[in-house]
Amino acid sequence: MFSDKELNPKIPYGAQDISQADIDAVNEVLRSEFLTQGPVVPRFELSVASMCDAQYAVAVNSATSALHLACLALGVEPGDSVWTTPTTFVATANCAIYCGANIDFVDIDPLTYNMSTECLREKLMQSKLRGKLPKVVIAVHLCGQSCDMEAIYLLAKEYGFCVIEDASHAIGGQYKKHAIGSCMFSDITVFSFHPVKIITTGEGGMAVTNRPELAERMRLLRSHGVTNDIFKMSPRREGQIWNYQQIDLGYNYRLTDIQAALGLSQMKRLDEFLAKRRAIAKKYNERLSNFKITIPWQHSDAISSYHLYPVRIKESLCGRTQKEVYEIFHKNNVCVNLHYIPIYLHPYYEAKGFKEGYCPESELYFQEAITLPIYPTMSAASFERIISVLEDCIN
Ligand SMILES: *Cc1c(COP(=O)(O)O)cnc(C)c1O
């Protein structure tokens, strides 16, 4: 098998694709008047909002910040409950803790790895009996495939909670012919522009919504809770200069114009990125179809943006443990990854009282899943190397 690192340069699990046009767009801002939030930020917001058919978009410095602002805008406070799935990045849960709220977890569906609507319904029924329903449920579109949003939305109406879509993986994906981010079945959708995601701004995120009051609140809170809108300011004594007022406790979560320029330029390449990711996923599906592993299952209502391509390794089927396969890949300089450790098993969350066994499907997935590399600039040679390492190791 491969050992020469010269012949086998590192294959990452994900990577950005920066073009000359992207670089030129950033350079243009560097020579302009505004470096931080200026005229390019609203152009980037408009580009994302119009692509996904949402009314309002609020750009911020990360998806983590967007999740925090989304929770605040929906009124999440100490004593409230926020629910999500354990199979996601920790930021999806941390945003509730930032607001002083309690976090709880709904297990995943064994086919899509998204929130199981059956488990959600069951947990809602039991929680209603105990009189403690969630204020917000955060649905994560894992790997870029949408959750069953219509079912979640119907439960939201029935039980009276708000819905945030964590679409950090999923810009460009679709659900029932609607672009993810249309917020047809949610209050707010959040995107991430971290370099491993579908498009990048270095660091960055965005919240989109169709509810003007939520957009306004997120805009206020992304910049210290400060306003210069005369109609929102309290009257003060004649003769004093009040050119702005802080009217709420906000943060500095602003995106820079430098980042927005990169994002705007990357948005022009979104279709190209999606086409390349989908082509790689299709090739994986074809080539891995006779391997004794589980490839990602796609719901017919969803078109994935394929941020991730996880496969499941069962020792009883292929004779190798997930950990062995993971290590063989890394020995061969293929940086496969794991998405995700169930959040509540992290020490910080364990200390809140969560125990192993809480969400069995998420834990089983954690025991079996490995994320194969997928990114738009992947070469045919890299693809063949990945297939051949896996073939040598399990078949
Ligand atoms: C990446 C990611 C985040 C956080 O995004 P940042 O932009 O890095 O803050 C949140 N949720 C999920 C599911 C993610 O993958």
CSV table of C-alpha atoms and ligand atoms in Angstrom, one decimal:
chain,number,residue,atom,x,y,z
A,1,MET,CA,0.0,0.0,0.0
A,2,PHE,CA,1.0,3.7,-0.2
A,3,SER,CA,3.6,4.9,2.1
A,4,ASP,CA,5.6,7.6,0.2
A,5,LYS,CA,4.3,10.9,1.3
A,6,GLU,CA,5.7,12.6,-1.8
A,7,LEU,CA,3.6,10.4,-4.0
A,8,ASN,CA,0.7,10.6,-1.5
A,9,PRO,CA,0.2,14.2,-0.5
A,10,LYS,CA,-2.3,14.8,2.3
A,11,ILE,CA,-5.9,14.6,1.2
A,12,PRO,CA,-8.0,16.8,3.5
A,13,TYR,CA,-11.6,16.0,4.3
A,14,GLY,CA,-12.7,19.4,3.1
A,15,ALA,CA,-11.1,22.4,1.5
A,16,GLN,CA,-12.0,25.8,0.2
A,17,ASP,CA,-11.7,26.8,-3.4
A,18,ILE,CA,-10.4,30.4,-3.9
A,19,SER,CA,-10.2,31.8,-7.4
A,20,GLN,CA,-8.4,34.8,-8.8
A,21,ALA,CA,-11.8,36.6,-9.0
A,22,ASP,CA,-12.3,35.9,-5.3
A,23,ILE,CA,-8.8,37.4,-4.5
A,24,ASP,CA,-9.5,40.4,-6.8
A,25,ALA,CA,-12.8,41.1,-5.0
A,26,VAL,CA,-11.1,41.1,-1.6
A,27,ASN,CA,-8.2,43.3,-2.9
A,28,GLU,CA,-10.8,45.9,-4.2
A,29,VAL,CA,-12.2,46.3,-0.7
A,30,LEU,CA,-8.7,46.6,0.8
A,31,ARG,CA,-8.2,49.7,-1.4
A,32,SER,CA,-11.6,51.2,-0.6
A,33,GLU,CA,-12.8,53.4,2.2
A,34,PHE,CA,-14.6,50.7,4.3
A,35,LEU,CA,-12.8,47.6,5.8
A,36,THR,CA,-15.4,46.5,8.4
A,37,GLN,CA,-19.1,46.4,7.8
A,38,GLY,CA,-19.8,48.8,4.9
A,39,PRO,CA,-21.5,48.7,1.5
A,40,VAL,CA,-20.5,45.2,0.6
A,41,VAL,CA,-22.1,43.5,3.6
A,42,PRO,CA,-25.7,44.4,2.4
A,43,ARG,CA,-24.8,43.3,-1.1
A,44,PHE,CA,-23.7,39.9,0.2
A,45,GLU,CA,-26.8,39.7,2.3
A,46,LEU,CA,-29.0,40.4,-0.7
A,47,SER,CA,-27.2,37.8,-2.8
A,48,VAL,CA,-27.9,35.1,-0.2
A,49,ALA,CA,-31.4,36.2,0.6
A,50,SER,CA,-32.4,36.3,-3.1
A,51,MET,CA,-30.8,32.9,-3.8
A,52,CYS,CA,-32.8,31.2,-1.1
A,53,ASP,CA,-35.9,33.3,-1.4
A,54,ALA,CA,-35.9,34.8,2.0
A,55,GLN,CA,-37.0,38.3,2.8
A,56,TYR,CA,-34.2,39.4,5.2
A,57,ALA,CA,-30.6,38.4,5.7
A,58,VAL,CA,-28.3,39.4,8.6
A,59,ALA,CA,-24.6,38.8,8.0
A,60,VAL,CA,-22.4,38.1,11.1
A,61,ASN,CA,-18.9,37.0,11.9
A,62,SER,CA,-19.8,33.2,12.3
A,63,ALA,CA,-22.7,30.8,12.2
A,64,THR,CA,-22.1,30.5,16.0
A,65,SER,CA,-22.9,34.2,16.4
A,66,ALA,CA,-25.9,33.8,14.0
A,67,LEU,CA,-27.3,30.9,16.2
A,68,HIS,CA,-26.8,33.1,19.3
A,69,LEU,CA,-28.6,36.1,17.8
A,70,ALA,CA,-31.3,33.8,16.4
A,71,CYS,CA,-32.0,32.4,19.9
A,72,LEU,CA,-32.0,36.0,21.4
A,73,ALA,CA,-34.3,37.3,18.7
A,74,LEU,CA,-36.7,34.5,19.5
A,75,GLY,CA,-36.6,35.4,23.1
A,76,VAL,CA,-34.7,32.5,24.6
A,77,GLU,CA,-34.0,33.3,28.2
A,78,PRO,CA,-32.8,31.6,31.4
A,79,GLY,CA,-35.3,28.9,32.3
A,80,ASP,CA,-36.2,28.2,28.7
A,81,SER,CA,-35.5,24.9,26.9
A,82,VAL,CA,-33.9,24.6,23.5
A,83,TRP,CA,-33.8,21.2,21.8
A,84,THR,CA,-31.5,20.0,19.0
A,85,THR,CA,-29.9,16.7,18.0
A,86,PRO,CA,-26.7,15.4,19.5
A,87,THR,CA,-25.2,14.6,16.1
A,88,THR,CA,-24.0,18.1,15.2
A,89,PHE,CA,-21.2,20.6,16.0
A,90,VAL,CA,-21.2,21.8,19.6
A,91,ALA,CA,-22.1,25.4,18.5
A,92,THR,CA,-25.7,24.3,17.8
A,93,ALA,CA,-26.1,23.6,21.5
A,94,ASN,CA,-23.8,26.3,22.9
A,95,CYS,CA,-26.1,29.1,21.6
A,96,ALA,CA,-28.8,28.0,24.0
A,97,ILE,CA,-26.3,28.0,26.9
A,98,TYR,CA,-25.2,31.5,26.0
A,99,CYS,CA,-28.7,32.7,26.6
A,100,GLY,CA,-28.8,30.9,30.0
A,101,ALA,CA,-31.3,28.4,28.7
A,102,ASN,CA,-31.3,24.6,29.1
A,103,ILE,CA,-30.4,22.4,26.2
A,104,ASP,CA,-31.9,19.0,25.5
A,105,PHE,CA,-31.4,16.5,22.7
A,106,VAL,CA,-33.7,14.6,20.4
A,107,ASP,CA,-32.3,11.4,18.8
A,108,ILE,CA,-31.5,11.1,15.1
A,109,ASP,CA,-33.3,9.2,12.3
A,110,PRO,CA,-31.2,6.0,11.5
A,111,LEU,CA,-31.5,6.7,7.7
A,112,THR,CA,-30.9,10.4,7.3
A,113,TYR,CA,-29.0,11.1,10.6
A,114,ASN,CA,-31.2,14.2,10.9
A,115,MET,CA,-33.6,14.9,13.8
A,116,SER,CA,-36.1,12.0,14.1
A,117,THR,CA,-39.6,13.5,13.9
A,118,GLU,CA,-41.0,10.4,15.6
A,119,CYS,CA,-38.6,11.0,18.6
A,120,LEU,CA,-39.4,14.7,18.5
A,121,ARG,CA,-43.2,14.0,18.7
A,122,GLU,CA,-42.7,11.4,21.4
A,123,LYS,CA,-40.5,13.8,23.5
A,124,LEU,CA,-43.0,16.6,23.0
A,125,MET,CA,-45.9,14.5,24.2
A,126,GLN,CA,-44.0,13.5,27.4
A,127,SER,CA,-42.7,17.0,28.0
A,128,LYS,CA,-46.2,18.5,27.7
A,129,LEU,CA,-47.4,16.1,30.4
A,130,ARG,CA,-44.6,17.5,32.6
A,131,GLY,CA,-45.5,21.0,31.6
A,132,LYS,CA,-42.0,21.8,30.2
A,133,LEU,CA,-42.1,22.4,26.4
A,134,PRO,CA,-39.2,23.8,24.4
A,135,LYS,CA,-39.2,27.4,23.3
A,136,VAL,CA,-37.0,26.7,20.3
A,137,VAL,CA,-36.1,23.5,18.3
A,138,ILE,CA,-32.9,23.7,16.2
A,139,ALA,CA,-33.1,21.4,13.2
A,140,VAL,CA,-29.7,20.6,11.7
A,141,HIS,CA,-29.5,19.7,8.0
A,142,LEU,CA,-26.7,17.2,8.5
A,143,CYS,CA,-24.2,16.9,5.6
A,144,GLY,CA,-26.4,19.2,3.5
A,145,GLN,CA,-29.6,17.1,3.5
A,146,SER,CA,-32.7,18.9,4.8
A,147,CYS,CA,-34.6,17.7,7.8
A,148,ASP,CA,-38.3,16.9,7.3
A,149,MET,CA,-39.2,20.5,7.9
A,150,GLU,CA,-42.9,20.3,7.2
A,151,ALA,CA,-43.3,17.6,9.9
A,152,ILE,CA,-41.3,19.7,12.4
A,153,TYR,CA,-43.3,22.8,11.4
A,154,LEU,CA,-46.6,21.1,12.1
A,155,LEU,CA,-45.3,20.0,15.5
A,156,ALA,CA,-44.2,23.6,16.1
A,157,LYS,CA,-47.7,24.8,15.5
A,158,GLU,CA,-49.2,22.1,17.6
A,159,TYR,CA,-46.9,22.6,20.6
A,160,GLY,CA,-46.1,26.3,20.2
A,161,PHE,CA,-42.3,26.4,19.8
A,162,CYS,CA,-40.1,28.3,17.3
A,163,VAL,CA,-37.9,26.7,14.7
A,164,ILE,CA,-34.3,27.5,13.8
A,165,GLU,CA,-32.7,25.7,10.9
A,166,ASP,CA,-29.0,25.2,11.4
A,167,ALA,CA,-28.1,25.0,7.7
A,168,SER,CA,-24.3,25.4,8.2
A,169,HIS,CA,-23.8,22.5,5.9
A,170,ALA,CA,-26.6,23.2,3.5
A,171,ILE,CA,-26.5,26.4,1.5
A,172,GLY,CA,-27.7,25.5,-2.0
A,173,GLY,CA,-29.7,22.5,-0.9
A,174,GLN,CA,-33.4,22.1,-1.4
A,175,TYR,CA,-36.4,20.7,0.4
A,176,LYS,CA,-39.7,20.0,-1.4
A,177,LYS,CA,-38.5,22.2,-4.3
A,178,HIS,CA,-37.8,25.2,-1.9
A,179,ALA,CA,-34.3,26.4,-1.4
A,180,ILE,CA,-33.0,25.8,2.1
A,181,GLY,CA,-33.2,29.2,3.7
A,182,SER,CA,-36.6,30.1,2.3
A,183,CYS,CA,-37.9,29.7,5.9
A,184,MET,CA,-41.1,28.2,4.6
A,185,PHE,CA,-41.2,25.9,7.6
A,186,SER,CA,-39.1,27.8,10.2
A,187,ASP,CA,-38.5,31.2,11.8
A,188,ILE,CA,-34.8,31.6,11.1
A,189,THR,CA,-32.2,29.7,9.0
A,190,VAL,CA,-28.5,30.0,9.7
A,191,PHE,CA,-25.6,29.5,7.3
A,192,SER,CA,-21.8,29.1,8.0
A,193,PHE,CA,-19.0,30.4,5.8
A,194,HIS,CA,-16.2,28.6,7.6
A,195,PRO,CA,-13.6,27.4,5.0
A,196,VAL,CA,-14.7,23.8,5.0
A,197,LYS,CA,-18.3,24.7,4.3
A,198,ILE,CA,-19.9,25.2,0.9
A,199,ILE,CA,-18.9,28.8,0.4
A,200,THR,CA,-16.5,30.7,2.6
A,201,THR,CA,-15.7,34.2,3.9
A,202,GLY,CA,-12.8,32.9,6.1
A,203,GLU,CA,-15.0,33.1,9.2
A,204,GLY,CA,-18.6,34.2,8.8
A,205,GLY,CA,-22.2,33.4,9.0
A,206,MET,CA,-25.7,34.6,8.1
A,207,ALA,CA,-29.2,34.4,9.5
A,208,VAL,CA,-32.1,34.6,7.1
A,209,THR,CA,-35.8,35.1,8.0
A,210,ASN,CA,-39.1,36.3,6.6
A,211,ARG,CA,-40.1,38.0,9.9
A,212,PRO,CA,-39.0,41.7,9.8
A,213,GLU,CA,-39.0,42.1,13.6
A,214,LEU,CA,-36.5,39.2,14.0
A,215,ALA,CA,-34.2,40.7,11.3
A,216,GLU,CA,-34.3,44.1,13.0
A,217,ARG,CA,-33.5,42.6,16.4
A,218,MET,CA,-30.6,40.5,15.0
A,219,ARG,CA,-29.2,43.6,13.2
A,220,LEU,CA,-29.4,45.6,16.4
A,221,LEU,CA,-27.7,42.9,18.5
A,222,ARG,CA,-24.9,42.2,16.0
A,223,SER,CA,-23.5,45.7,16.7
A,224,HIS,CA,-23.6,46.3,20.5
A,225,GLY,CA,-27.4,47.0,20.7
A,226,VAL,CA,-26.5,50.5,19.4
A,227,THR,CA,-28.8,52.5,17.1
A,228,ASN,CA,-28.6,55.8,15.4
A,229,ASP,CA,-32.2,55.7,14.3
A,230,ILE,CA,-33.8,58.8,15.7
A,231,PHE,CA,-37.2,57.1,16.0
A,232,LYS,CA,-35.7,54.4,18.3
A,233,MET,CA,-33.7,56.8,20.5
A,234,SER,CA,-35.0,58.2,23.8
A,235,PRO,CA,-35.4,62.0,24.0
A,236,ARG,CA,-32.6,63.7,25.8
A,237,ARG,CA,-31.9,67.3,26.9
A,238,GLU,CA,-31.7,70.0,24.2
A,239,GLY,CA,-28.1,71.0,23.3
A,240,GLN,CA,-26.5,67.6,23.9
A,241,ILE,CA,-25.1,65.6,21.1
A,242,TRP,CA,-26.7,62.1,21.0
A,243,ASN,CA,-25.7,60.7,17.6
A,244,TYR,CA,-26.2,57.2,18.8
A,245,GLN,CA,-27.7,55.3,21.8
A,246,GLN,CA,-27.3,51.9,23.2
A,247,ILE,CA,-30.8,50.6,23.7
A,248,ASP,CA,-30.1,46.9,24.4
A,249,LEU,CA,-27.2,44.7,25.3
A,250,GLY,CA,-25.6,43.5,22.0
A,251,TYR,CA,-22.3,42.2,20.8
A,252,ASN,CA,-19.7,42.9,18.2
A,253,TYR,CA,-20.7,40.1,15.7
A,254,ARG,CA,-20.1,42.2,12.6
A,255,LEU,CA,-18.8,40.7,9.4
A,256,THR,CA,-16.2,42.8,7.6
A,257,ASP,CA,-16.5,44.2,4.1
A,258,ILE,CA,-13.3,42.2,3.3
A,259,GLN,CA,-15.1,39.0,4.2
A,260,ALA,CA,-18.4,40.0,2.5
A,261,ALA,CA,-16.5,40.7,-0.7
A,262,LEU,CA,-15.1,37.1,-0.6
A,263,GLY,CA,-18.6,35.8,0.2
A,264,LEU,CA,-20.2,37.8,-2.6
A,265,SER,CA,-17.7,36.5,-5.1
A,266,GLN,CA,-18.0,32.9,-3.8
A,267,MET,CA,-21.8,33.2,-4.1
A,268,LYS,CA,-21.3,33.6,-7.9
A,269,ARG,CA,-19.6,30.2,-7.8
A,270,LEU,CA,-22.2,28.4,-5.6
A,271,ASP,CA,-23.7,26.4,-8.5
A,272,GLU,CA,-20.2,25.3,-9.6
A,273,PHE,CA,-19.3,24.2,-6.1
A,274,LEU,CA,-22.6,22.3,-5.7
A,275,ALA,CA,-22.2,20.6,-9.1
A,276,LYS,CA,-18.7,19.4,-8.2
A,277,ARG,CA,-19.8,18.2,-4.7
A,278,ARG,CA,-22.8,16.3,-6.2
A,279,ALA,CA,-20.6,14.8,-8.9
A,280,ILE,CA,-18.2,13.5,-6.3
A,281,ALA,CA,-21.0,12.1,-4.1
A,282,LYS,CA,-22.5,10.4,-7.2
A,283,LYS,CA,-19.1,8.8,-8.0
A,284,TYR,CA,-18.8,7.6,-4.4
A,285,ASN,CA,-22.3,6.2,-4.6
A,286,GLU,CA,-21.4,4.2,-7.7
A,287,ARG,CA,-18.0,3.0,-6.6
A,288,LEU,CA,-18.9,2.1,-3.1
A,289,SER,CA,-22.2,0.4,-3.9
A,290,ASN,CA,-20.7,-3.1,-3.7
A,291,PHE,CA,-18.5,-2.3,-0.6
A,292,LYS,CA,-19.7,-3.8,2.7
A,293,ILE,CA,-20.4,-0.4,4.2
A,294,THR,CA,-23.4,1.9,4.4
A,295,ILE,CA,-23.4,5.0,2.1
A,296,PRO,CA,-25.5,8.1,2.8
A,297,TRP,CA,-29.3,7.6,2.2
A,298,GLN,CA,-31.1,10.4,0.5
A,299,HIS,CA,-34.7,11.3,1.0
A,300,SER,CA,-36.7,12.0,-2.2
A,301,ASP,CA,-37.9,15.3,-0.7
A,302,ALA,CA,-34.4,16.6,-0.3
A,303,ILE,CA,-31.6,17.7,-2.7
A,304,SER,CA,-28.4,17.7,-0.7
A,305,SER,CA,-25.5,20.2,-1.0
A,306,TYR,CA,-23.2,17.4,0.1
A,307,HIS,CA,-21.1,19.2,2.6
A,308,LEU,CA,-20.1,15.8,4.1
A,309,TYR,CA,-20.1,12.2,2.8
A,310,PRO,CA,-20.2,9.9,5.8
A,311,VAL,CA,-20.0,6.1,5.5
A,312,ARG,CA,-20.8,3.7,8.2
A,313,ILE,CA,-18.4,0.8,9.1
A,314,LYS,CA,-19.9,-2.2,10.8
A,315,GLU,CA,-17.2,-4.7,12.0
A,316,SER,CA,-19.7,-7.6,11.6
A,317,LEU,CA,-20.1,-6.8,7.9
A,318,CYS,CA,-16.7,-5.7,6.7
A,319,GLY,CA,-14.3,-7.2,9.3
A,320,ARG,CA,-12.8,-3.9,10.3
A,321,THR,CA,-13.8,-1.6,13.1
A,322,GLN,CA,-14.5,2.1,12.4
A,323,LYS,CA,-11.4,3.0,14.4
A,324,GLU,CA,-9.2,0.7,12.3
A,325,VAL,CA,-10.5,2.1,9.1
A,326,TYR,CA,-10.0,5.6,10.4
A,327,GLU,CA,-6.4,4.9,11.3
A,328,ILE,CA,-5.5,3.2,8.1
A,329,PHE,CA,-6.8,6.2,6.2
A,330,HIS,CA,-4.7,8.5,8.2
A,331,LYS,CA,-1.6,6.3,7.9
A,332,ASN,CA,-2.1,6.7,4.1
A,333,ASN,CA,-2.4,10.5,4.4
A,334,VAL,CA,-6.1,10.5,3.7
A,335,CYS,CA,-7.6,12.8,6.4
A,336,VAL,CA,-11.0,11.3,6.9
A,337,ASN,CA,-12.9,12.8,9.8
A,338,LEU,CA,-15.8,12.0,12.2
A,339,HIS,CA,-19.0,14.1,12.3
A,340,TYR,CA,-20.0,14.0,15.1
A,341,ILE,CA,-19.3,12.9,18.7
A,342,PRO,CA,-22.8,13.2,20.3
A,343,ILE,CA,-22.7,16.6,22.0
A,344,TYR,CA,-23.8,15.4,25.4
A,345,LEU,CA,-20.9,13.0,25.7
A,346,HIS,CA,-18.4,16.0,25.7
A,347,PRO,CA,-17.2,16.6,29.2
A,348,TYR,CA,-18.8,20.0,29.4
A,349,TYR,CA,-22.2,18.6,28.7
A,350,GLU,CA,-21.6,15.4,30.6
A,351,ALA,CA,-21.2,17.6,33.7
A,352,LYS,CA,-24.8,18.8,33.1
A,353,GLY,CA,-25.9,15.3,33.9
A,354,PHE,CA,-26.3,13.7,30.5
A,355,LYS,CA,-25.4,10.0,30.4
A,356,GLU,CA,-24.3,7.5,27.8
A,357,GLY,CA,-27.3,5.8,26.3
A,358,TYR,CA,-29.4,8.9,26.2
A,359,CYS,CA,-29.8,9.0,22.3
A,360,PRO,CA,-28.9,5.4,21.1
A,361,GLU,CA,-29.1,6.1,17.4
A,362,SER,CA,-26.7,9.1,17.7
A,363,GLU,CA,-24.3,6.9,19.7
A,364,LEU,CA,-24.4,4.0,17.2
A,365,TYR,CA,-23.7,6.5,14.4
A,366,PHE,CA,-20.8,7.8,16.4
A,367,GLN,CA,-19.4,4.3,16.7
A,368,GLU,CA,-19.7,3.6,12.9
A,369,ALA,CA,-19.4,6.8,10.9
A,370,ILE,CA,-16.4,8.1,9.0
A,371,THR,CA,-16.5,11.2,6.8
A,372,LEU,CA,-14.8,10.6,3.5
A,373,PRO,CA,-13.1,13.6,1.9
A,374,ILE,CA,-15.4,15.8,-0.3
A,375,TYR,CA,-14.5,19.2,-1.7
A,376,PRO,CA,-14.8,20.9,-5.1
A,377,THR,CA,-11.1,20.9,-6.0
A,378,MET,CA,-10.7,17.1,-5.4
A,379,SER,CA,-8.6,15.6,-8.2
A,380,ALA,CA,-9.5,12.3,-9.9
A,381,ALA,CA,-6.2,10.9,-8.6
A,382,SER,CA,-7.1,11.8,-5.0
A,383,PHE,CA,-10.6,10.2,-5.5
A,384,GLU,CA,-9.0,7.0,-6.8
A,385,ARG,CA,-6.6,6.9,-3.8
A,386,ILE,CA,-9.4,7.2,-1.4
A,387,ILE,CA,-11.3,4.3,-3.0
A,388,SER,CA,-8.2,2.2,-3.2
A,389,VAL,CA,-7.3,2.6,0.5
A,390,LEU,CA,-10.8,1.7,1.5
A,391,GLU,CA,-10.8,-1.3,-0.9
A,392,ASP,CA,-7.5,-2.6,0.4
A,393,CYS,CA,-8.6,-2.2,3.9
A,394,ILE,CA,-12.1,-3.8,3.9
A,395,ASN,CA,-12.7,-5.9,0.8
B,1,LIG,C1,-19.7,24.8,11.3
B,1,LIG,C2,-20.9,24.6,12.0
B,1,LIG,C3,-21.4,25.6,12.9
B,1,LIG,C4,-20.6,26.7,13.4
B,1,LIG,O1,-20.2,27.5,12.3
B,1,LIG,P1,-19.1,28.7,12.5
B,1,LIG,O2,-19.3,29.6,11.3
B,1,LIG,O3,-17.8,28.1,12.5
B,1,LIG,O4,-19.4,29.4,13.8
B,1,LIG,C5,-22.6,25.4,13.5
B,1,LIG,N1,-23.3,24.3,13.3
B,1,LIG,C6,-22.9,23.3,12.4
B,1,LIG,C7,-23.8,22.2,12.1
B,1,LIG,C8,-21.7,23.5,11.8
B,1,LIG,O5,-21.2,22.5,10.9
